[in-house]
Amino acid sequence: MPKVRTWQLAAGAAVVGLALSAGAVAAAGPWDTGQRKAERQWAAAPGRTGGTHHEVPAAKRPAPAPSAPAVLSALGGSTTRAAEAPATPPAALAKTLGPLLADPGLGPSPAACVIDLTTGERLWGSRAAEPMTPASTVKIATAVAALAAPGPGHRIPTTVVAAPGARQITLVGGGDASLDRARLATLADRTAEALRENGTAGVRLGYDTSLYRGPLLHPIGPNDNIAPVSALMVDQGRNDPRSTGPATRSADPAREAARVFADLLRERGVRVSGAPAPGRAATEAVPLAQVLSVPVSALVERMLTTSDNDIAESLARQTALASGGRADFAGASEAVTAQLRRLQLPVTGARFADGSGLDRRDRVSAELLTALLARSADPAHPELRHVLTGLPVAGFTGTLDDRYGPASAASGLVRAKTGTLTGVNALAGTVAGADGRLLGFSFLARDTPSPYEAQAALDRLAAALTG
């Protein structure tokens, strides 16, 4: 990695750390060279599959961020700069950003909003309150809702239950879209051991997906960017579990997961009769074995970093379940809206037709996106910190790893969620400004002539905030 990029990433972490400790954010830990350890460890995990995205990763209170002064001193920087600096002048922002927002690559009517995350003050905006198609930036709303309910420490179960006195076991999906073959093998280990302890050598296997309601298919139909939305799947329903990014998916992820599980049981000496059959678990069935997902906090970070559509839809439904609603597209929409309204966010005109942003009927304003970021930076809501720590880092991680070259002043300083559909491009996130303050921004564009032109124009807007 070129030295300039290494310095920029370290400096970006330090400046952001100072802004957070100055009252804006007590960011979630533990940290390791500017990146959450959970995020770094997941990214380095052997055999992980990348998130599917359509772009061209009992709750404990988060620990405070490390001391910013010590970090800045090591870099030779001022420890009081952010606290003493005047707020970024709105007139200067308008002069800088106005011409950039007029770039033809952003279409005829882009929207923008820039705020000071330490105060929540809007510094500049254009069409900021106008609801627009957000594409994948809607995942910020999904993340906030999921962290509010069911909460950052919640883990999604996948369970095997057994009917008393019968040789029938059922694999029950809990909605974990991150379930992979390694964890399914662990569940097979535990199931086989429990069956041996019970003196059971042979079973019939069923599988239960009744937790989710409504249609399996996303409104866009069969698509390589997302699997049918099922309460039970393994490897996100990918036909090739080694694939990453857009890839062909099983038309019935639950049946495929049950088939894989049956094979894993057989490898462990359990006789499984016939093919797995769909159906609800018996009401008198008792738990036999279980595996849990990583916490929702880690799922949120993975979803935002890699723009994972399957996890996004899973988290939207987990929000509905935690809110007492139906786990379908409509129920998830109602639950996400209700959670954002409870957090006193400006949801007028907003629509969450899905959790991933693949649905063009989604509507979010630039104002709402920056408000979501501000609420995530609010010391009164430490449970939401993972929205900020999950945002991709310009030039380094996730959907921003190939944007902002080594020579860009924004490399390592901009952290933002991308959004891309045909004719729709968006960018929303945080950046350490020239005065040391942490800014929140959102830019939404529609009727864009080319994703490449639009992305370059969006990147220039975010980069301008660093100067």
XYZ file of C-alpha atoms in Angstrom:
467
model
C 0.000 0.000 0.000
C 1.500 3.388 -0.906
C 2.719 5.409 2.061
C 0.374 8.309 1.358
C -2.689 6.065 1.635
C -1.461 4.530 4.880
C -0.973 8.009 6.349
C -4.369 9.162 5.121
C -6.131 6.190 6.694
C -4.345 6.736 10.014
C -4.976 10.470 9.918
C -8.606 9.906 8.996
C -9.061 7.575 11.944
C -7.410 10.093 14.247
C -9.452 13.080 13.105
C -12.665 11.088 13.271
C -11.650 9.808 16.706
C -11.158 13.383 17.897
C -14.523 14.484 16.575
C -16.195 11.547 18.264
C -14.528 12.112 21.615
C -15.335 15.825 21.366
C -19.012 15.033 21.949
C -20.369 13.772 18.647
C -19.785 10.038 18.970
C -18.503 7.635 21.595
C -17.750 5.114 18.837
C -18.093 1.388 19.285
C -14.984 -0.634 20.022
C -12.803 -2.501 20.015
C -10.719 -0.643 17.444
C -7.591 -1.765 15.636
C -5.718 0.808 13.498
C -8.886 2.690 12.722
C -11.057 -0.312 11.877
C -13.355 -2.331 14.077
C -11.753 -5.689 14.900
C -14.973 -7.528 14.137
C -15.037 -6.032 10.645
C -11.353 -6.747 9.995
C -11.565 -10.313 11.311
C -14.654 -11.021 9.222
C -12.981 -9.622 6.111
C -9.953 -11.874 6.669
C -11.941 -14.977 7.578
C -11.112 -17.973 5.341
C -13.852 -19.020 2.995
C -16.025 -15.932 3.493
C -18.267 -14.991 0.611
C -18.579 -11.374 -0.390
C -21.861 -9.577 -0.036
C -24.305 -9.491 -2.865
C -24.751 -5.973 -4.078
C -25.658 -4.178 -7.265
C -22.786 -1.711 -7.246
C -20.405 -1.235 -10.594
C -19.327 -6.522 5.325
C -27.789 -9.874 25.716
C -26.497 -6.530 24.129
C -23.488 -4.865 25.716
C -23.093 -1.118 25.812
C -20.400 -0.129 23.285
C -17.031 0.778 24.744
C -15.748 4.319 24.272
C -13.321 5.151 21.494
C -9.606 5.334 22.352
C -8.278 8.710 23.407
C -7.975 10.949 20.361
C -5.282 13.255 21.814
C -2.843 10.370 22.117
C -3.462 9.384 18.513
C -3.060 12.937 17.231
C 0.103 13.500 19.252
C 1.665 10.446 17.663
C 0.847 11.937 14.263
C 2.208 15.352 15.191
C -1.232 16.938 15.091
C -3.044 19.381 17.341
C -5.213 17.931 20.083
C -7.428 21.012 20.309
C -7.941 21.831 16.650
C -11.450 20.419 16.309
C -12.646 21.865 19.591
C -11.362 25.358 18.746
C -12.124 25.445 15.010
C -15.127 27.467 13.861
C -17.958 25.625 12.186
C -17.546 25.111 8.451
C -19.086 28.246 6.871
C -22.267 27.377 4.927
C -21.467 30.046 2.332
C -18.101 28.418 1.629
C -19.787 25.022 1.226
C -22.352 26.454 -1.176
C -19.589 28.027 -3.266
C -17.637 24.763 -3.364
C -20.410 22.180 -3.678
C -22.942 24.075 -5.806
C -20.973 23.842 -9.066
C -20.064 20.198 -8.353
C -23.725 19.294 -7.803
C -24.510 20.820 -11.200
C -22.324 18.228 -12.933
C -24.309 16.765 -15.893
C -23.311 13.294 -14.712
C -25.723 13.704 -11.785
C -28.772 14.164 -13.982
C -31.210 17.081 -13.992
C -32.245 17.274 -10.331
C -29.826 15.844 -7.748
C -30.381 16.371 -4.027
C -27.843 17.056 -1.301
C -27.547 17.641 2.413
C -24.468 18.327 4.567
C -24.598 18.593 8.364
C -22.215 19.046 11.263
C -22.496 15.785 13.197
C -21.312 17.418 16.418
C -24.274 19.798 16.479
C -26.754 18.404 13.957
C -26.751 21.781 12.215
C -27.460 21.733 8.493
C -24.587 23.448 6.722
C -25.819 23.188 3.152
C -28.565 21.548 1.169
C -30.340 21.386 -2.168
C -33.713 19.620 -2.566
C -32.798 18.072 0.776
C -36.369 17.260 1.827
C -37.430 15.755 -1.521
C -38.051 11.971 -1.325
C -36.022 10.190 -4.008
C -35.097 6.634 -4.947
C -32.136 5.898 -2.653
C -30.916 2.566 -4.083
C -28.644 0.851 -1.543
C -28.293 3.898 0.704
C -31.650 2.765 2.130
C -29.589 0.137 3.962
C -28.613 2.906 6.402
C -32.263 3.083 7.452
C -32.474 -0.708 7.645
C -29.365 -0.723 9.838
C -30.677 1.918 12.243
C -34.012 0.115 12.612
C -32.365 -3.267 13.237
C -29.985 -1.829 15.831
C -32.946 -0.169 17.562
C -34.971 -3.416 17.525
C -34.027 -6.261 17.944
C -30.806 -4.558 19.051
C -27.045 -4.881 18.458
C -26.549 -7.954 20.633
C -29.318 -10.092 19.152
C -28.200 -13.315 17.426
C -30.387 -15.104 14.902
C -30.901 -18.820 15.631
C -31.067 -21.824 13.349
C -32.503 -24.721 15.320
C -33.122 -28.448 15.077
C -36.125 -29.688 17.034
C -37.347 -33.224 17.663
C -40.845 -34.531 18.232
C -40.921 -36.596 21.480
C -41.136 -40.315 20.893
C -40.735 -39.985 17.134
C -37.810 -40.248 14.784
C -38.703 -36.949 13.182
C -36.428 -33.922 13.417
C -37.022 -30.535 11.846
C -34.545 -27.896 10.741
C -36.156 -24.579 11.701
C -35.047 -21.400 9.960
C -34.728 -18.299 12.089
C -33.946 -15.913 9.238
C -30.132 -15.988 9.336
C -29.033 -14.942 5.837
C -25.382 -15.264 6.901
C -25.597 -19.010 7.629
C -22.787 -20.806 5.787
C -21.774 -24.447 5.415
C -19.238 -24.227 8.219
C -21.893 -23.217 10.749
C -24.384 -25.688 9.283
C -21.726 -28.385 9.802
C -21.448 -27.294 13.441
C -25.204 -27.690 13.757
C -24.899 -31.168 12.232
C -22.175 -32.038 14.786
C -24.410 -30.977 17.666
C -27.455 -32.705 16.230
C -25.620 -35.992 15.640
C -24.217 -35.900 19.181
C -27.658 -35.259 20.682
C -29.174 -38.095 18.643
C -26.458 -40.487 19.823
C -27.085 -39.494 23.431
C -30.781 -40.261 22.887
C -29.955 -43.613 21.291
C -31.415 -42.545 17.935
C -29.567 -43.831 14.875
C -32.035 -42.957 12.127
C -34.402 -40.043 11.501
C -36.674 -38.373 9.007
C -35.772 -34.737 8.320
C -38.189 -31.887 7.774
C -37.563 -28.176 7.376
C -39.657 -25.266 8.617
C -39.646 -21.797 7.016
C -42.895 -20.589 8.577
C -41.244 -17.680 10.409
C -41.422 -15.626 7.211
C -44.690 -14.774 5.477
C -45.598 -13.557 2.030
C -43.844 -14.161 -1.279
C -40.316 -15.525 -1.446
C -39.298 -13.503 -4.463
C -38.226 -9.907 -4.191
C -40.416 -7.653 -6.371
C -37.587 -7.412 -8.937
C -38.020 -11.156 -9.550
C -35.251 -13.754 -9.945
C -31.983 -11.859 -9.815
C -28.318 -12.654 -9.240
C -28.144 -9.848 -6.658
C -30.482 -11.513 -4.163
C -31.811 -14.950 -3.268
C -35.492 -15.682 -2.673
C -36.157 -14.233 0.776
C -36.465 -17.312 2.964
C -36.164 -17.904 6.712
C -33.794 -20.771 5.923
C -30.843 -20.664 3.541
C -27.187 -21.605 3.432
C -24.472 -19.670 1.581
C -27.184 -17.153 0.644
C -28.711 -19.704 -1.719
C -25.744 -19.531 -4.074
C -25.488 -22.394 -6.536
C -21.718 -22.103 -6.181
C -20.963 -21.490 -2.481
C -17.508 -20.175 -3.429
C -18.973 -17.348 -5.503
C -18.980 -13.715 -4.424
C -20.966 -10.717 -5.599
C -23.819 -11.268 -8.054
C -24.259 -15.008 -8.691
C -26.950 -17.473 -9.668
C -29.143 -18.578 -6.776
C -31.299 -21.551 -5.926
C -34.990 -21.087 -6.646
C -35.684 -22.807 -3.291
C -32.909 -21.937 -0.804
C -34.638 -23.698 2.110
C -34.866 -27.034 0.330
C -31.211 -26.750 -0.690
C -30.167 -25.929 2.888
C -32.098 -28.950 4.166
C -30.503 -31.182 1.518
C -27.021 -30.021 2.526
C -27.886 -30.571 6.194
C -29.113 -34.101 5.501
C -25.827 -34.911 3.749
C -23.870 -33.485 6.697
C -25.833 -35.692 9.098
C -25.169 -38.761 6.977
C -21.442 -37.939 6.999
C -21.687 -38.068 10.810
C -23.272 -41.512 10.878
C -26.921 -40.514 11.141
C -29.317 -42.442 8.891
C -31.642 -39.939 7.207
C -34.609 -41.537 5.449
C -35.648 -40.092 2.108
C -35.466 -36.467 1.029
C -36.129 -33.635 3.493
C -39.774 -32.526 3.478
C -41.155 -29.017 4.082
C -43.581 -28.474 6.941
C -44.084 -26.851 10.304
C -42.357 -28.379 13.289
C -44.697 -30.227 15.636
C -46.034 -28.008 18.413
C -44.725 -30.459 21.012
C -41.235 -30.605 19.456
C -38.330 -29.791 21.750
C -34.968 -28.192 20.858
C -32.223 -30.641 19.997
C -29.405 -28.402 18.750
C -28.859 -24.806 17.701
C -26.353 -22.399 16.157
C -26.471 -18.615 16.331
C -25.441 -15.898 13.920
C -22.915 -13.259 14.862
C -24.605 -10.329 16.642
C -26.802 -7.939 14.698
C -24.086 -5.306 15.191
C -21.661 -7.384 13.083
C -24.366 -8.213 10.530
C -25.091 -4.498 10.148
C -21.414 -3.744 9.549
C -21.124 -6.517 6.980
C -24.320 -5.417 5.233
C -23.156 -1.809 4.950
C -19.545 -2.558 4.018
C -20.367 -5.005 1.229
C -23.914 -3.834 0.417
C -25.271 -7.303 1.189
C -28.867 -7.483 -0.042
C -29.700 -10.844 1.552
C -28.619 -9.682 5.004
C -30.492 -6.411 4.482
C -33.793 -8.200 3.871
C -33.100 -10.487 6.824
C -32.474 -7.528 9.153
C -35.641 -5.782 7.967
C -37.665 -8.886 8.864
C -35.875 -9.275 12.200
C -36.979 -5.717 12.927
C -40.560 -6.662 12.104
C -40.424 -9.738 14.351
C -38.931 -7.776 17.245
C -41.668 -5.176 16.803
C -44.448 -7.784 16.874
C -45.172 -7.494 13.152
C -45.329 -9.888 10.222
C -42.039 -10.974 8.693
C -42.835 -10.029 5.106
C -42.096 -7.021 2.885
C -45.090 -5.030 4.146
C -44.485 -5.881 7.792
C -40.808 -4.992 7.519
C -41.686 -1.658 5.906
C -44.082 -0.800 8.724
C -41.572 -1.835 11.391
C -38.662 0.137 9.919
C -40.843 3.230 9.570
C -42.087 2.873 13.140
C -38.580 2.518 14.555
C -37.348 5.609 12.705
C -40.388 7.573 13.827
C -39.714 6.487 17.419
C -36.210 7.912 17.017
C -37.826 11.207 15.940
C -36.398 11.098 12.428
C -37.988 12.987 9.489
C -39.841 10.130 7.765
C -42.478 12.268 6.014
C -42.662 11.052 2.418
C -40.317 8.120 3.087
C -41.150 4.636 1.869
C -39.290 1.421 2.651
C -40.622 -1.020 0.073
C -37.726 -3.338 0.896
C -34.684 -3.418 3.166
C -32.018 -3.609 0.484
C -32.772 -0.752 -1.916
C -33.317 -2.972 -4.947
C -36.937 -1.828 -5.132
C -37.339 1.423 -7.082
C -40.437 2.256 -5.044
C -38.224 3.097 -2.050
C -38.241 6.804 -1.210
C -35.773 8.540 1.100
C -34.711 12.178 1.284
C -31.158 13.455 1.584
C -32.307 15.113 4.810
C -33.414 11.749 6.250
C -30.133 10.063 5.350
C -28.067 12.687 7.164
C -30.500 12.569 10.093
C -29.917 8.815 10.316
C -26.172 9.425 10.448
C -26.617 12.132 13.082
C -28.748 9.870 15.257
C -26.105 7.153 14.917
C -23.563 9.690 16.194
C -25.764 10.737 19.107
C -24.197 9.861 22.501
C -27.710 9.064 23.712
C -27.909 6.159 21.238
C -24.715 4.084 21.574
C -26.579 1.076 20.157
C -26.516 2.774 16.740
C -22.716 3.277 16.530
C -22.305 0.323 14.197
C -23.911 2.305 11.373
C -20.853 4.576 11.368
C -18.280 1.819 11.848
C -19.837 -0.268 9.074
C -19.589 2.363 6.346
C -17.044 1.510 3.613
C -13.755 3.435 3.720
C -12.831 5.326 0.559
C -10.113 3.530 -1.362
C -9.878 0.706 1.172
C -12.949 -1.385 1.990
C -16.203 -2.729 0.624
C -17.991 -0.933 -2.172
C -15.533 1.985 -1.982
C -12.386 -0.112 -2.266
C -12.000 0.677 -5.978
C -13.057 4.328 -5.756
C -10.801 7.224 -4.785
C -7.288 6.462 -6.041
C -4.050 6.644 -4.043
C -3.608 10.314 -4.959
C -7.084 11.342 -3.792
C -7.248 13.553 -0.717
C -10.411 11.679 0.285
C -8.796 8.243 0.448
C -9.173 6.934 3.982
C -11.133 10.003 5.082
C -14.528 9.462 3.451
C -16.697 6.657 4.858
C -19.904 6.229 2.893
C -22.649 3.912 1.729
C -22.987 3.685 -2.031
C -26.179 3.249 -4.019
C -26.531 2.180 -7.649
C -29.463 1.246 -9.840
C -29.824 1.950 -13.535
C -30.205 5.722 -13.733
C -29.938 6.115 -9.940
C -26.736 6.865 -8.022
C -26.225 7.882 -4.402
C -23.587 8.360 -1.735
C -24.153 9.023 1.972
C -21.751 8.963 4.868
C -19.233 10.842 6.978
C -16.024 12.743 6.363
C -13.488 14.546 8.495
C -13.568 18.150 7.286
C -10.585 20.463 6.952
C -11.450 22.102 10.272
C -11.315 18.758 12.073
C -15.069 18.393 12.434
C -17.001 15.286 11.486
C -19.514 16.032 8.747
C -22.441 13.953 7.577
C -23.451 14.135 3.922
C -25.865 12.603 1.451
C -26.089 13.036 -2.302
C -28.910 11.495 -4.356
C -29.110 11.557 -8.151
C -31.713 10.278 -10.611
C -31.937 10.012 -14.391
C -28.158 9.806 -14.502
C -26.700 9.222 -17.980
C -23.946 6.840 -16.876
C -23.021 5.151 -13.568
C -19.355 5.923 -14.187
C -19.963 9.633 -14.710
C -22.337 9.761 -11.747
C -20.007 7.918 -9.375
C -17.093 10.158 -10.308
C -19.235 13.256 -9.713
C -20.428 11.932 -6.340
C -16.854 11.149 -5.331
C -15.798 14.684 -6.194
C -18.562 16.083 -3.987
C -17.504 14.000 -0.977
C -13.800 14.703 -1.590
C -14.492 18.454 -1.651
C -15.652 18.221 1.974
C -12.151 17.201 3.080
C -10.705 20.515 1.901
